[in-house]
Amino acid sequence: MFSTPEPTGSKRDRTRALIVETALRSFRERGYDATTIRRIASEAGVSVGTTNYHFASKNELVQEFYLQVQQAHRAAALPRLESERDLKDRLAIVFHTGLDQLTPTHGHAPEFLTAAVSPRSSINPLSPESNASLAIVEDLFRTAVDGADHKLPKDIAEALPGALVLAHLLLAMYWVYDESDHQAKTRRLLDRGLALLAMALPLARLPMLRRPLRELLDLIAEARS
């Protein structure tokens, strides 16, 4: 599901890449709580001091994990978007491939959520440290909207990807608590939500509905800022 590039460059770069690879494997296999800096250092064959030199805390490595998940999300979604033009189906591709990347970590997801829930946590999905990962998600939604056959007003189409990022985060939170087989409830919720969105968005062309929809999208953008 995930792959780590072969280390290249200086010894320092190779050591850093080895620490990242070791940490990401441990996060996937053991979860957040059982993955400690000492364990990462031991499995990477380096000292704790060397690990701390490259990464001041475990949470910096969690951000590397977030980033790799979203890079895999992008790699899975983009080829599928090339052959689809319907807006709802393109959005479904982005949402479902995102869930696909999360699925192997579902057993440990509550640990990450517990660690991230504090507004002061550096691994909170809305923290500045998470910007790089969220930027990938927003760019995917923008690609999905921009490449679709639709007649949305330009301002609505431009604001929609940012709102969809928040929907993506809320869906991921629901997914954490979903104990149904293969998180089927989450996917059903997603598909029904997209069906409603597909019916509602064309109404944005009506002047009496366009303004409140735009204000709603602006409110969501403000909530994310």
mmCIF file with all atom_site columns, C-alpha atoms in Angstrom:
data_model
loop_
_atom_site.group_PDB
_atom_site.id
_atom_site.type_symbol
_atom_site.label_atom_id
_atom_site.label_alt_id
_atom_site.label_comp_id
_atom_site.label_asym_id
_atom_site.label_entity_id
_atom_site.label_seq_id
_atom_site.pdbx_PDB_ins_code
_atom_site.Cartn_x
_atom_site.Cartn_y
_atom_site.Cartn_z
_atom_site.occupancy
_atom_site.B_iso_or_equiv
_atom_site.pdbx_formal_charge
_atom_site.auth_seq_id
_atom_site.auth_comp_id
_atom_site.auth_asym_id
_atom_site.auth_atom_id
_atom_site.pdbx_PDB_model_num
ATOM 1   C CA . MET A 1 1   ? 0.000   0.000  0.000   1.00 0.00 ? 1   MET A CA 1
ATOM 2   C CA . PHE A 1 2   ? 2.779   2.416  0.949   1.00 0.00 ? 2   PHE A CA 1
ATOM 3   C CA . SER A 1 3   ? 6.299   2.569  -0.412  1.00 0.00 ? 3   SER A CA 1
ATOM 4   C CA . THR A 1 4   ? 9.390   4.428  0.742   1.00 0.00 ? 4   THR A CA 1
ATOM 5   C CA . PRO A 1 5   ? 11.871  5.680  -1.862  1.00 0.00 ? 5   PRO A CA 1
ATOM 6   C CA . GLU A 1 6   ? 15.343  4.196  -1.844  1.00 0.00 ? 6   GLU A CA 1
ATOM 7   C CA . PRO A 1 7   ? 17.626  6.454  0.246   1.00 0.00 ? 7   PRO A CA 1
ATOM 8   C CA . THR A 1 8   ? 20.032  8.521  -1.805  1.00 0.00 ? 8   THR A CA 1
ATOM 9   C CA . GLY A 1 9   ? 22.463  11.345 -1.144  1.00 0.00 ? 9   GLY A CA 1
ATOM 10  C CA . SER A 1 10  ? 24.602  11.881 1.941   1.00 0.00 ? 10  SER A CA 1
ATOM 11  C CA . LYS A 1 11  ? 24.914  9.593  4.943   1.00 0.00 ? 11  LYS A CA 1
ATOM 12  C CA . ARG A 1 12  ? 22.790  12.096 6.867   1.00 0.00 ? 12  ARG A CA 1
ATOM 13  C CA . ASP A 1 13  ? 20.018  11.832 4.266   1.00 0.00 ? 13  ASP A CA 1
ATOM 14  C CA . ARG A 1 14  ? 20.207  8.034  4.273   1.00 0.00 ? 14  ARG A CA 1
ATOM 15  C CA . THR A 1 15  ? 20.006  7.913  8.067   1.00 0.00 ? 15  THR A CA 1
ATOM 16  C CA . ARG A 1 16  ? 17.019  10.242 8.076   1.00 0.00 ? 16  ARG A CA 1
ATOM 17  C CA . ALA A 1 17  ? 15.277  8.154  5.405   1.00 0.00 ? 17  ALA A CA 1
ATOM 18  C CA . LEU A 1 18  ? 15.945  4.966  7.402   1.00 0.00 ? 18  LEU A CA 1
ATOM 19  C CA . ILE A 1 19  ? 14.426  6.496  10.546  1.00 0.00 ? 19  ILE A CA 1
ATOM 20  C CA . VAL A 1 20  ? 11.352  7.601  8.603   1.00 0.00 ? 20  VAL A CA 1
ATOM 21  C CA . GLU A 1 21  ? 10.921  4.181  6.978   1.00 0.00 ? 21  GLU A CA 1
ATOM 22  C CA . THR A 1 22  ? 11.267  2.421  10.335  1.00 0.00 ? 22  THR A CA 1
ATOM 23  C CA . ALA A 1 23  ? 8.827   4.770  12.070  1.00 0.00 ? 23  ALA A CA 1
ATOM 24  C CA . LEU A 1 24  ? 6.195   4.501  9.347   1.00 0.00 ? 24  LEU A CA 1
ATOM 25  C CA . ARG A 1 25  ? 6.354   0.724  9.390   1.00 0.00 ? 25  ARG A CA 1
ATOM 26  C CA . SER A 1 26  ? 5.938   0.743  13.160  1.00 0.00 ? 26  SER A CA 1
ATOM 27  C CA . PHE A 1 27  ? 3.001   3.164  13.027  1.00 0.00 ? 27  PHE A CA 1
ATOM 28  C CA . ARG A 1 28  ? 1.243   0.903  10.526  1.00 0.00 ? 28  ARG A CA 1
ATOM 29  C CA . GLU A 1 29  ? 1.966   -2.328 12.413  1.00 0.00 ? 29  GLU A CA 1
ATOM 30  C CA . ARG A 1 30  ? 1.860   -1.239 16.079  1.00 0.00 ? 30  ARG A CA 1
ATOM 31  C CA . GLY A 1 31  ? 0.006   2.064  16.143  1.00 0.00 ? 31  GLY A CA 1
ATOM 32  C CA . TYR A 1 32  ? 0.794   5.357  17.808  1.00 0.00 ? 32  TYR A CA 1
ATOM 33  C CA . ASP A 1 33  ? 1.107   4.298  21.455  1.00 0.00 ? 33  ASP A CA 1
ATOM 34  C CA . ALA A 1 34  ? 3.526   1.393  20.974  1.00 0.00 ? 34  ALA A CA 1
ATOM 35  C CA . THR A 1 35  ? 5.750   3.312  18.580  1.00 0.00 ? 35  THR A CA 1
ATOM 36  C CA . THR A 1 36  ? 8.321   5.122  20.673  1.00 0.00 ? 36  THR A CA 1
ATOM 37  C CA . ILE A 1 37  ? 11.474  6.984  19.732  1.00 0.00 ? 37  ILE A CA 1
ATOM 38  C CA . ARG A 1 38  ? 13.505  4.346  21.575  1.00 0.00 ? 38  ARG A CA 1
ATOM 39  C CA . ARG A 1 39  ? 11.851  1.538  19.593  1.00 0.00 ? 39  ARG A CA 1
ATOM 40  C CA . ILE A 1 40  ? 12.340  3.383  16.305  1.00 0.00 ? 40  ILE A CA 1
ATOM 41  C CA . ALA A 1 41  ? 16.018  3.958  17.107  1.00 0.00 ? 41  ALA A CA 1
ATOM 42  C CA . SER A 1 42  ? 16.535  0.323  18.083  1.00 0.00 ? 42  SER A CA 1
ATOM 43  C CA . GLU A 1 43  ? 14.901  -1.060 14.946  1.00 0.00 ? 43  GLU A CA 1
ATOM 44  C CA . ALA A 1 44  ? 16.712  1.416  12.714  1.00 0.00 ? 44  ALA A CA 1
ATOM 45  C CA . GLY A 1 45  ? 20.041  0.505  14.323  1.00 0.00 ? 45  GLY A CA 1
ATOM 46  C CA . VAL A 1 46  ? 20.839  4.048  15.412  1.00 0.00 ? 46  VAL A CA 1
ATOM 47  C CA . SER A 1 47  ? 21.072  5.769  18.765  1.00 0.00 ? 47  SER A CA 1
ATOM 48  C CA . VAL A 1 48  ? 18.205  7.622  20.422  1.00 0.00 ? 48  VAL A CA 1
ATOM 49  C CA . GLY A 1 49  ? 20.336  10.747 20.189  1.00 0.00 ? 49  GLY A CA 1
ATOM 50  C CA . THR A 1 50  ? 20.684  10.323 16.426  1.00 0.00 ? 50  THR A CA 1
ATOM 51  C CA . THR A 1 51  ? 16.929  9.871  16.086  1.00 0.00 ? 51  THR A CA 1
ATOM 52  C CA . ASN A 1 52  ? 16.273  12.985 18.174  1.00 0.00 ? 52  ASN A CA 1
ATOM 53  C CA . TYR A 1 53  ? 18.801  14.904 16.096  1.00 0.00 ? 53  TYR A CA 1
ATOM 54  C CA . HIS A 1 54  ? 16.719  14.292 12.974  1.00 0.00 ? 54  HIS A CA 1
ATOM 55  C CA . PHE A 1 55  ? 13.278  14.429 14.629  1.00 0.00 ? 55  PHE A CA 1
ATOM 56  C CA . ALA A 1 56  ? 12.671  16.352 17.823  1.00 0.00 ? 56  ALA A CA 1
ATOM 57  C CA . SER A 1 57  ? 9.589   14.292 18.705  1.00 0.00 ? 57  SER A CA 1
ATOM 58  C CA . LYS A 1 58  ? 7.533   11.295 17.678  1.00 0.00 ? 58  LYS A CA 1
ATOM 59  C CA . ASN A 1 59  ? 4.865   13.647 16.379  1.00 0.00 ? 59  ASN A CA 1
ATOM 60  C CA . GLU A 1 60  ? 7.235   14.951 13.715  1.00 0.00 ? 60  GLU A CA 1
ATOM 61  C CA . LEU A 1 61  ? 7.372   11.387 12.428  1.00 0.00 ? 61  LEU A CA 1
ATOM 62  C CA . VAL A 1 62  ? 3.581   11.155 12.576  1.00 0.00 ? 62  VAL A CA 1
ATOM 63  C CA . GLN A 1 63  ? 3.510   14.106 10.171  1.00 0.00 ? 63  GLN A CA 1
ATOM 64  C CA . GLU A 1 64  ? 5.754   12.094 7.847   1.00 0.00 ? 64  GLU A CA 1
ATOM 65  C CA . PHE A 1 65  ? 3.200   9.290  8.158   1.00 0.00 ? 65  PHE A CA 1
ATOM 66  C CA . TYR A 1 66  ? 0.323   11.650 7.307   1.00 0.00 ? 66  TYR A CA 1
ATOM 67  C CA . LEU A 1 67  ? 2.258   12.900 4.308   1.00 0.00 ? 67  LEU A CA 1
ATOM 68  C CA . GLN A 1 68  ? 2.975   9.418  2.996   1.00 0.00 ? 68  GLN A CA 1
ATOM 69  C CA . VAL A 1 69  ? -0.680  8.412  3.345   1.00 0.00 ? 69  VAL A CA 1
ATOM 70  C CA . GLN A 1 70  ? -1.772  11.418 1.283   1.00 0.00 ? 70  GLN A CA 1
ATOM 71  C CA . GLN A 1 71  ? 0.945   10.878 -1.319  1.00 0.00 ? 71  GLN A CA 1
ATOM 72  C CA . ALA A 1 72  ? -0.357  7.317  -1.734  1.00 0.00 ? 72  ALA A CA 1
ATOM 73  C CA . HIS A 1 73  ? -3.890  8.756  -1.890  1.00 0.00 ? 73  HIS A CA 1
ATOM 74  C CA . ARG A 1 74  ? -2.854  11.053 -4.742  1.00 0.00 ? 74  ARG A CA 1
ATOM 75  C CA . ALA A 1 75  ? -1.065  8.266  -6.609  1.00 0.00 ? 75  ALA A CA 1
ATOM 76  C CA . ALA A 1 76  ? -4.167  6.051  -6.399  1.00 0.00 ? 76  ALA A CA 1
ATOM 77  C CA . ALA A 1 77  ? -6.716  8.736  -7.308  1.00 0.00 ? 77  ALA A CA 1
ATOM 78  C CA . LEU A 1 78  ? -5.137  10.584 -10.231 1.00 0.00 ? 78  LEU A CA 1
ATOM 79  C CA . PRO A 1 79  ? -5.109  7.688  -12.741 1.00 0.00 ? 79  PRO A CA 1
ATOM 80  C CA . ARG A 1 80  ? -8.764  6.925  -12.013 1.00 0.00 ? 80  ARG A CA 1
ATOM 81  C CA . LEU A 1 81  ? -9.769  10.560 -12.482 1.00 0.00 ? 81  LEU A CA 1
ATOM 82  C CA . GLU A 1 82  ? -8.403  10.540 -16.021 1.00 0.00 ? 82  GLU A CA 1
ATOM 83  C CA . SER A 1 83  ? -11.240 8.371  -17.324 1.00 0.00 ? 83  SER A CA 1
ATOM 84  C CA . GLU A 1 84  ? -14.161 10.000 -15.495 1.00 0.00 ? 84  GLU A CA 1
ATOM 85  C CA . ARG A 1 85  ? -15.875 13.344 -16.131 1.00 0.00 ? 85  ARG A CA 1
ATOM 86  C CA . ASP A 1 86  ? -19.007 13.238 -13.966 1.00 0.00 ? 86  ASP A CA 1
ATOM 87  C CA . LEU A 1 87  ? -18.516 15.491 -10.933 1.00 0.00 ? 87  LEU A CA 1
ATOM 88  C CA . LYS A 1 88  ? -20.129 13.145 -8.397  1.00 0.00 ? 88  LYS A CA 1
ATOM 89  C CA . ASP A 1 89  ? -18.125 10.178 -9.659  1.00 0.00 ? 89  ASP A CA 1
ATOM 90  C CA . ARG A 1 90  ? -14.894 12.171 -9.618  1.00 0.00 ? 90  ARG A CA 1
ATOM 91  C CA . LEU A 1 91  ? -15.514 13.257 -6.033  1.00 0.00 ? 91  LEU A CA 1
ATOM 92  C CA . ALA A 1 92  ? -16.338 9.651  -5.129  1.00 0.00 ? 92  ALA A CA 1
ATOM 93  C CA . ILE A 1 93  ? -12.957 8.584  -6.499  1.00 0.00 ? 93  ILE A CA 1
ATOM 94  C CA . VAL A 1 94  ? -11.123 11.064 -4.283  1.00 0.00 ? 94  VAL A CA 1
ATOM 95  C CA . PHE A 1 95  ? -13.110 10.177 -1.165  1.00 0.00 ? 95  PHE A CA 1
ATOM 96  C CA . HIS A 1 96  ? -13.013 6.404  -1.635  1.00 0.00 ? 96  HIS A CA 1
ATOM 97  C CA . THR A 1 97  ? -9.323  6.202  -2.513  1.00 0.00 ? 97  THR A CA 1
ATOM 98  C CA . GLY A 1 98  ? -8.651  8.264  0.613   1.00 0.00 ? 98  GLY A CA 1
ATOM 99  C CA . LEU A 1 99  ? -10.505 5.706  2.713   1.00 0.00 ? 99  LEU A CA 1
ATOM 100 C CA . ASP A 1 100 ? -8.625  2.913  0.935   1.00 0.00 ? 100 ASP A CA 1
ATOM 101 C CA . GLN A 1 101 ? -5.318  4.341  2.153   1.00 0.00 ? 101 GLN A CA 1
ATOM 102 C CA . LEU A 1 102 ? -6.582  4.549  5.725   1.00 0.00 ? 102 LEU A CA 1
ATOM 103 C CA . THR A 1 103 ? -8.040  1.034  5.858   1.00 0.00 ? 103 THR A CA 1
ATOM 104 C CA . PRO A 1 104 ? -4.832  -0.850 6.849   1.00 0.00 ? 104 PRO A CA 1
ATOM 105 C CA . THR A 1 105 ? -4.453  1.398  9.918   1.00 0.00 ? 105 THR A CA 1
ATOM 106 C CA . HIS A 1 106 ? -8.052  1.151  11.177  1.00 0.00 ? 106 HIS A CA 1
ATOM 107 C CA . GLY A 1 107 ? -7.175  -1.013 14.168  1.00 0.00 ? 107 GLY A CA 1
ATOM 108 C CA . HIS A 1 108 ? -4.829  1.659  15.506  1.00 0.00 ? 108 HIS A CA 1
ATOM 109 C CA . ALA A 1 109 ? -6.806  4.720  14.381  1.00 0.00 ? 109 ALA A CA 1
ATOM 110 C CA . PRO A 1 110 ? -8.283  5.534  17.831  1.00 0.00 ? 110 PRO A CA 1
ATOM 111 C CA . GLU A 1 111 ? -4.760  5.995  19.217  1.00 0.00 ? 111 GLU A CA 1
ATOM 112 C CA . PHE A 1 112 ? -3.928  8.579  16.571  1.00 0.00 ? 112 PHE A CA 1
ATOM 113 C CA . LEU A 1 113 ? -7.258  10.322 17.138  1.00 0.00 ? 113 LEU A CA 1
ATOM 114 C CA . THR A 1 114 ? -6.691  10.490 20.892  1.00 0.00 ? 114 THR A CA 1
ATOM 115 C CA . ALA A 1 115 ? -3.244  11.996 20.368  1.00 0.00 ? 115 ALA A CA 1
ATOM 116 C CA . ALA A 1 116 ? -4.494  14.469 17.747  1.00 0.00 ? 116 ALA A CA 1
ATOM 117 C CA . VAL A 1 117 ? -7.742  15.662 19.314  1.00 0.00 ? 117 VAL A CA 1
ATOM 118 C CA . SER A 1 118 ? -6.202  18.477 21.365  1.00 0.00 ? 118 SER A CA 1
ATOM 119 C CA . PRO A 1 119 ? -6.189  21.814 19.492  1.00 0.00 ? 119 PRO A CA 1
ATOM 120 C CA . ARG A 1 120 ? -2.594  22.257 20.707  1.00 0.00 ? 120 ARG A CA 1
ATOM 121 C CA . SER A 1 121 ? -1.446  18.926 19.321  1.00 0.00 ? 121 SER A CA 1
ATOM 122 C CA . SER A 1 122 ? 1.049   19.202 16.488  1.00 0.00 ? 122 SER A CA 1
ATOM 123 C CA . ILE A 1 123 ? -0.644  16.227 14.820  1.00 0.00 ? 123 ILE A CA 1
ATOM 124 C CA . ASN A 1 124 ? -4.088  17.799 14.880  1.00 0.00 ? 124 ASN A CA 1
ATOM 125 C CA . PRO A 1 125 ? -5.229  17.628 11.225  1.00 0.00 ? 125 PRO A CA 1
ATOM 126 C CA . LEU A 1 126 ? -5.931  21.383 11.281  1.00 0.00 ? 126 LEU A CA 1
ATOM 127 C CA . SER A 1 127 ? -2.583  22.323 12.820  1.00 0.00 ? 127 SER A CA 1
ATOM 128 C CA . PRO A 1 128 ? -0.018  24.261 10.758  1.00 0.00 ? 128 PRO A CA 1
ATOM 129 C CA . GLU A 1 129 ? 2.197   21.168 10.813  1.00 0.00 ? 129 GLU A CA 1
ATOM 130 C CA . SER A 1 130 ? -0.494  19.265 8.884   1.00 0.00 ? 130 SER A CA 1
ATOM 131 C CA . ASN A 1 131 ? -0.739  21.836 6.082   1.00 0.00 ? 131 ASN A CA 1
ATOM 132 C CA . ALA A 1 132 ? 1.381   19.860 3.629   1.00 0.00 ? 132 ALA A CA 1
ATOM 133 C CA . SER A 1 133 ? -0.826  16.771 3.935   1.00 0.00 ? 133 SER A CA 1
ATOM 134 C CA . LEU A 1 134 ? -4.079  18.732 3.687   1.00 0.00 ? 134 LEU A CA 1
ATOM 135 C CA . ALA A 1 135 ? -2.723  20.610 0.665   1.00 0.00 ? 135 ALA A CA 1
ATOM 136 C CA . ILE A 1 136 ? -2.488  17.295 -1.205  1.00 0.00 ? 136 ILE A CA 1
ATOM 137 C CA . VAL A 1 137 ? -6.112  16.487 -0.341  1.00 0.00 ? 137 VAL A CA 1
ATOM 138 C CA . GLU A 1 138 ? -7.361  19.927 -1.367  1.00 0.00 ? 138 GLU A CA 1
ATOM 139 C CA . ASP A 1 139 ? -5.420  19.750 -4.626  1.00 0.00 ? 139 ASP A CA 1
ATOM 140 C CA . LEU A 1 140 ? -7.034  16.380 -5.378  1.00 0.00 ? 140 LEU A CA 1
ATOM 141 C CA . PHE A 1 141 ? -10.515 17.811 -4.827  1.00 0.00 ? 141 PHE A CA 1
ATOM 142 C CA . ARG A 1 142 ? -9.623  20.815 -6.966  1.00 0.00 ? 142 ARG A CA 1
ATOM 143 C CA . THR A 1 143 ? -8.455  18.507 -9.740  1.00 0.00 ? 143 THR A CA 1
ATOM 144 C CA . ALA A 1 144 ? -11.709 16.549 -9.422  1.00 0.00 ? 144 ALA A CA 1
ATOM 145 C CA . VAL A 1 145 ? -13.852 19.695 -9.662  1.00 0.00 ? 145 VAL A CA 1
ATOM 146 C CA . ASP A 1 146 ? -11.843 21.442 -12.378 1.00 0.00 ? 146 ASP A CA 1
ATOM 147 C CA . GLY A 1 147 ? -11.772 18.393 -14.633 1.00 0.00 ? 147 GLY A CA 1
ATOM 148 C CA . ALA A 1 148 ? -15.462 17.557 -14.330 1.00 0.00 ? 148 ALA A CA 1
ATOM 149 C CA . ASP A 1 149 ? -18.277 18.280 -16.738 1.00 0.00 ? 149 ASP A CA 1
ATOM 150 C CA . HIS A 1 150 ? -20.482 20.625 -14.732 1.00 0.00 ? 150 HIS A CA 1
ATOM 151 C CA . LYS A 1 151 ? -22.073 24.052 -14.966 1.00 0.00 ? 151 LYS A CA 1
ATOM 152 C CA . LEU A 1 152 ? -21.339 25.344 -11.506 1.00 0.00 ? 152 LEU A CA 1
ATOM 153 C CA . PRO A 1 153 ? -20.789 29.095 -11.128 1.00 0.00 ? 153 PRO A CA 1
ATOM 154 C CA . LYS A 1 154 ? -17.080 29.867 -11.132 1.00 0.00 ? 154 LYS A CA 1
ATOM 155 C CA . ASP A 1 155 ? -16.992 31.187 -7.563  1.00 0.00 ? 155 ASP A CA 1
ATOM 156 C CA . ILE A 1 156 ? -18.798 28.105 -6.242  1.00 0.00 ? 156 ILE A CA 1
ATOM 157 C CA . ALA A 1 157 ? -16.464 25.746 -8.118  1.00 0.00 ? 157 ALA A CA 1
ATOM 158 C CA . GLU A 1 158 ? -13.429 27.597 -6.751  1.00 0.00 ? 158 GLU A CA 1
ATOM 159 C CA . ALA A 1 159 ? -14.649 27.465 -3.135  1.00 0.00 ? 159 ALA A CA 1
ATOM 160 C CA . LEU A 1 160 ? -15.939 23.876 -3.189  1.00 0.00 ? 160 LEU A CA 1
ATOM 161 C CA . PRO A 1 161 ? -12.590 22.001 -2.826  1.00 0.00 ? 161 PRO A CA 1
ATOM 162 C CA . GLY A 1 162 ? -11.814 23.721 0.477   1.00 0.00 ? 162 GLY A CA 1
ATOM 163 C CA . ALA A 1 163 ? -15.188 22.686 1.896   1.00 0.00 ? 163 ALA A CA 1
ATOM 164 C CA . LEU A 1 164 ? -14.667 19.126 0.682   1.00 0.00 ? 164 LEU A CA 1
ATOM 165 C CA . VAL A 1 165 ? -11.433 18.913 2.668   1.00 0.00 ? 165 VAL A CA 1
ATOM 166 C CA . LEU A 1 166 ? -13.399 19.519 5.853   1.00 0.00 ? 166 LEU A CA 1
ATOM 167 C CA . ALA A 1 167 ? -15.920 16.875 4.748   1.00 0.00 ? 167 ALA A CA 1
ATOM 168 C CA . HIS A 1 168 ? -12.978 14.513 4.192   1.00 0.00 ? 168 HIS A CA 1
ATOM 169 C CA . LEU A 1 169 ? -11.750 15.087 7.762   1.00 0.00 ? 169 LEU A CA 1
ATOM 170 C CA . LEU A 1 170 ? -15.209 14.595 9.264   1.00 0.00 ? 170 LEU A CA 1
ATOM 171 C CA . LEU A 1 171 ? -15.662 11.399 7.260   1.00 0.00 ? 171 LEU A CA 1
ATOM 172 C CA . ALA A 1 172 ? -12.299 10.129 8.511   1.00 0.00 ? 172 ALA A CA 1
ATOM 173 C CA . MET A 1 173 ? -13.406 10.766 12.092  1.00 0.00 ? 173 MET A CA 1
ATOM 174 C CA . TYR A 1 174 ? -16.622 8.796  11.508  1.00 0.00 ? 174 TYR A CA 1
ATOM 175 C CA . TRP A 1 175 ? -14.511 6.042  9.928   1.00 0.00 ? 175 TRP A CA 1
ATOM 176 C CA . VAL A 1 176 ? -12.438 5.757  13.130  1.00 0.00 ? 176 VAL A CA 1
ATOM 177 C CA . TYR A 1 177 ? -15.559 4.808  15.089  1.00 0.00 ? 177 TYR A CA 1
ATOM 178 C CA . ASP A 1 178 ? -17.026 2.570  12.379  1.00 0.00 ? 178 ASP A CA 1
ATOM 179 C CA . GLU A 1 179 ? -16.815 -1.073 13.477  1.00 0.00 ? 179 GLU A CA 1
ATOM 180 C CA . SER A 1 180 ? -18.873 -2.452 10.581  1.00 0.00 ? 180 SER A CA 1
ATOM 181 C CA . ASP A 1 181 ? -17.187 -4.934 8.220   1.00 0.00 ? 181 ASP A CA 1
ATOM 182 C CA . HIS A 1 182 ? -14.649 -3.071 6.113   1.00 0.00 ? 182 HIS A CA 1
ATOM 183 C CA . GLN A 1 183 ? -16.202 0.160  7.448   1.00 0.00 ? 183 GLN A CA 1
ATOM 184 C CA . ALA A 1 184 ? -19.145 -0.340 5.105   1.00 0.00 ? 184 ALA A CA 1
ATOM 185 C CA . LYS A 1 185 ? -21.281 2.154  7.049   1.00 0.00 ? 185 LYS A CA 1
ATOM 186 C CA . THR A 1 186 ? -18.786 4.914  6.314   1.00 0.00 ? 186 THR A CA 1
ATOM 187 C CA . ARG A 1 187 ? -18.830 4.171  2.606   1.00 0.00 ? 187 ARG A CA 1
ATOM 188 C CA . ARG A 1 188 ? -22.640 4.055  2.515   1.00 0.00 ? 188 ARG A CA 1
ATOM 189 C CA . LEU A 1 189 ? -22.787 7.401  4.301   1.00 0.00 ? 189 LEU A CA 1
ATOM 190 C CA . LEU A 1 190 ? -20.323 8.802  1.775   1.00 0.00 ? 190 LEU A CA 1
ATOM 191 C CA . ASP A 1 191 ? -22.228 7.535  -1.254  1.00 0.00 ? 191 ASP A CA 1
ATOM 192 C CA . ARG A 1 192 ? -25.554 8.852  0.029   1.00 0.00 ? 192 ARG A CA 1
ATOM 193 C CA . GLY A 1 193 ? -23.980 12.202 0.844   1.00 0.00 ? 193 GLY A CA 1
ATOM 194 C CA . LEU A 1 194 ? -22.491 12.476 -2.643  1.00 0.00 ? 194 LEU A CA 1
ATOM 195 C CA . ALA A 1 195 ? -25.861 11.632 -4.189  1.00 0.00 ? 195 ALA A CA 1
ATOM 196 C CA . LEU A 1 196 ? -27.456 14.488 -2.238  1.00 0.00 ? 196 LEU A CA 1
ATOM 197 C CA . LEU A 1 197 ? -24.630 16.819 -3.206  1.00 0.00 ? 197 LEU A CA 1
ATOM 198 C CA . ALA A 1 198 ? -25.092 15.936 -6.877  1.00 0.00 ? 198 ALA A CA 1
ATOM 199 C CA . MET A 1 199 ? -28.754 16.908 -6.626  1.00 0.00 ? 199 MET A CA 1
ATOM 200 C CA . ALA A 1 200 ? -28.094 20.093 -4.655  1.00 0.00 ? 200 ALA A CA 1
ATOM 201 C CA . LEU A 1 201 ? -25.142 21.635 -6.495  1.00 0.00 ? 201 LEU A CA 1
ATOM 202 C CA . PRO A 1 202 ? -26.965 22.388 -9.777  1.00 0.00 ? 202 PRO A CA 1
ATOM 203 C CA . LEU A 1 203 ? -29.329 24.577 -7.742  1.00 0.00 ? 203 LEU A CA 1
ATOM 204 C CA . ALA A 1 204 ? -26.366 26.904 -7.198  1.00 0.00 ? 204 ALA A CA 1
ATOM 205 C CA . ARG A 1 205 ? -27.109 28.359 -10.636 1.00 0.00 ? 205 ARG A CA 1
ATOM 206 C CA . LEU A 1 206 ? -30.322 29.819 -9.234  1.00 0.00 ? 206 LEU A CA 1
ATOM 207 C CA . PRO A 1 207 ? -29.667 33.391 -8.000  1.00 0.00 ? 207 PRO A CA 1
ATOM 208 C CA . MET A 1 208 ? -31.786 32.969 -4.852  1.00 0.00 ? 208 MET A CA 1
ATOM 209 C CA . LEU A 1 209 ? -29.731 29.937 -3.744  1.00 0.00 ? 209 LEU A CA 1
ATOM 210 C CA . ARG A 1 210 ? -26.308 30.892 -5.049  1.00 0.00 ? 210 ARG A CA 1
ATOM 211 C CA . ARG A 1 211 ? -25.656 33.568 -2.419  1.00 0.00 ? 211 ARG A CA 1
ATOM 212 C CA . PRO A 1 212 ? -26.493 31.447 0.678   1.00 0.00 ? 212 PRO A CA 1
ATOM 213 C CA . LEU A 1 213 ? -24.445 28.555 -0.746  1.00 0.00 ? 213 LEU A CA 1
ATOM 214 C CA . ARG A 1 214 ? -21.487 30.842 -1.290  1.00 0.00 ? 214 ARG A CA 1
ATOM 215 C CA . GLU A 1 215 ? -21.850 32.208 2.222   1.00 0.00 ? 215 GLU A CA 1
ATOM 216 C CA . LEU A 1 216 ? -21.889 28.645 3.550   1.00 0.00 ? 216 LEU A CA 1
ATOM 217 C CA . LEU A 1 217 ? -18.689 27.828 1.654   1.00 0.00 ? 217 LEU A CA 1
ATOM 218 C CA . ASP A 1 218 ? -17.084 31.025 2.978   1.00 0.00 ? 218 ASP A CA 1
ATOM 219 C CA . LEU A 1 219 ? -18.103 30.056 6.514   1.00 0.00 ? 219 LEU A CA 1
ATOM 220 C CA . ILE A 1 220 ? -16.467 26.647 6.094   1.00 0.00 ? 220 ILE A CA 1
ATOM 221 C CA . ALA A 1 221 ? -13.303 28.295 4.786   1.00 0.00 ? 221 ALA A CA 1
ATOM 222 C CA . GLU A 1 222 ? -13.252 30.576 7.814   1.00 0.00 ? 222 GLU A CA 1
ATOM 223 C CA . ALA A 1 223 ? -13.676 27.593 10.136  1.00 0.00 ? 223 ALA A CA 1
ATOM 224 C CA . ARG A 1 224 ? -10.594 25.975 8.576   1.00 0.00 ? 224 ARG A CA 1
ATOM 225 C CA . SER A 1 225 ? -8.438  29.097 8.806   1.00 0.00 ? 225 SER A CA 1
#
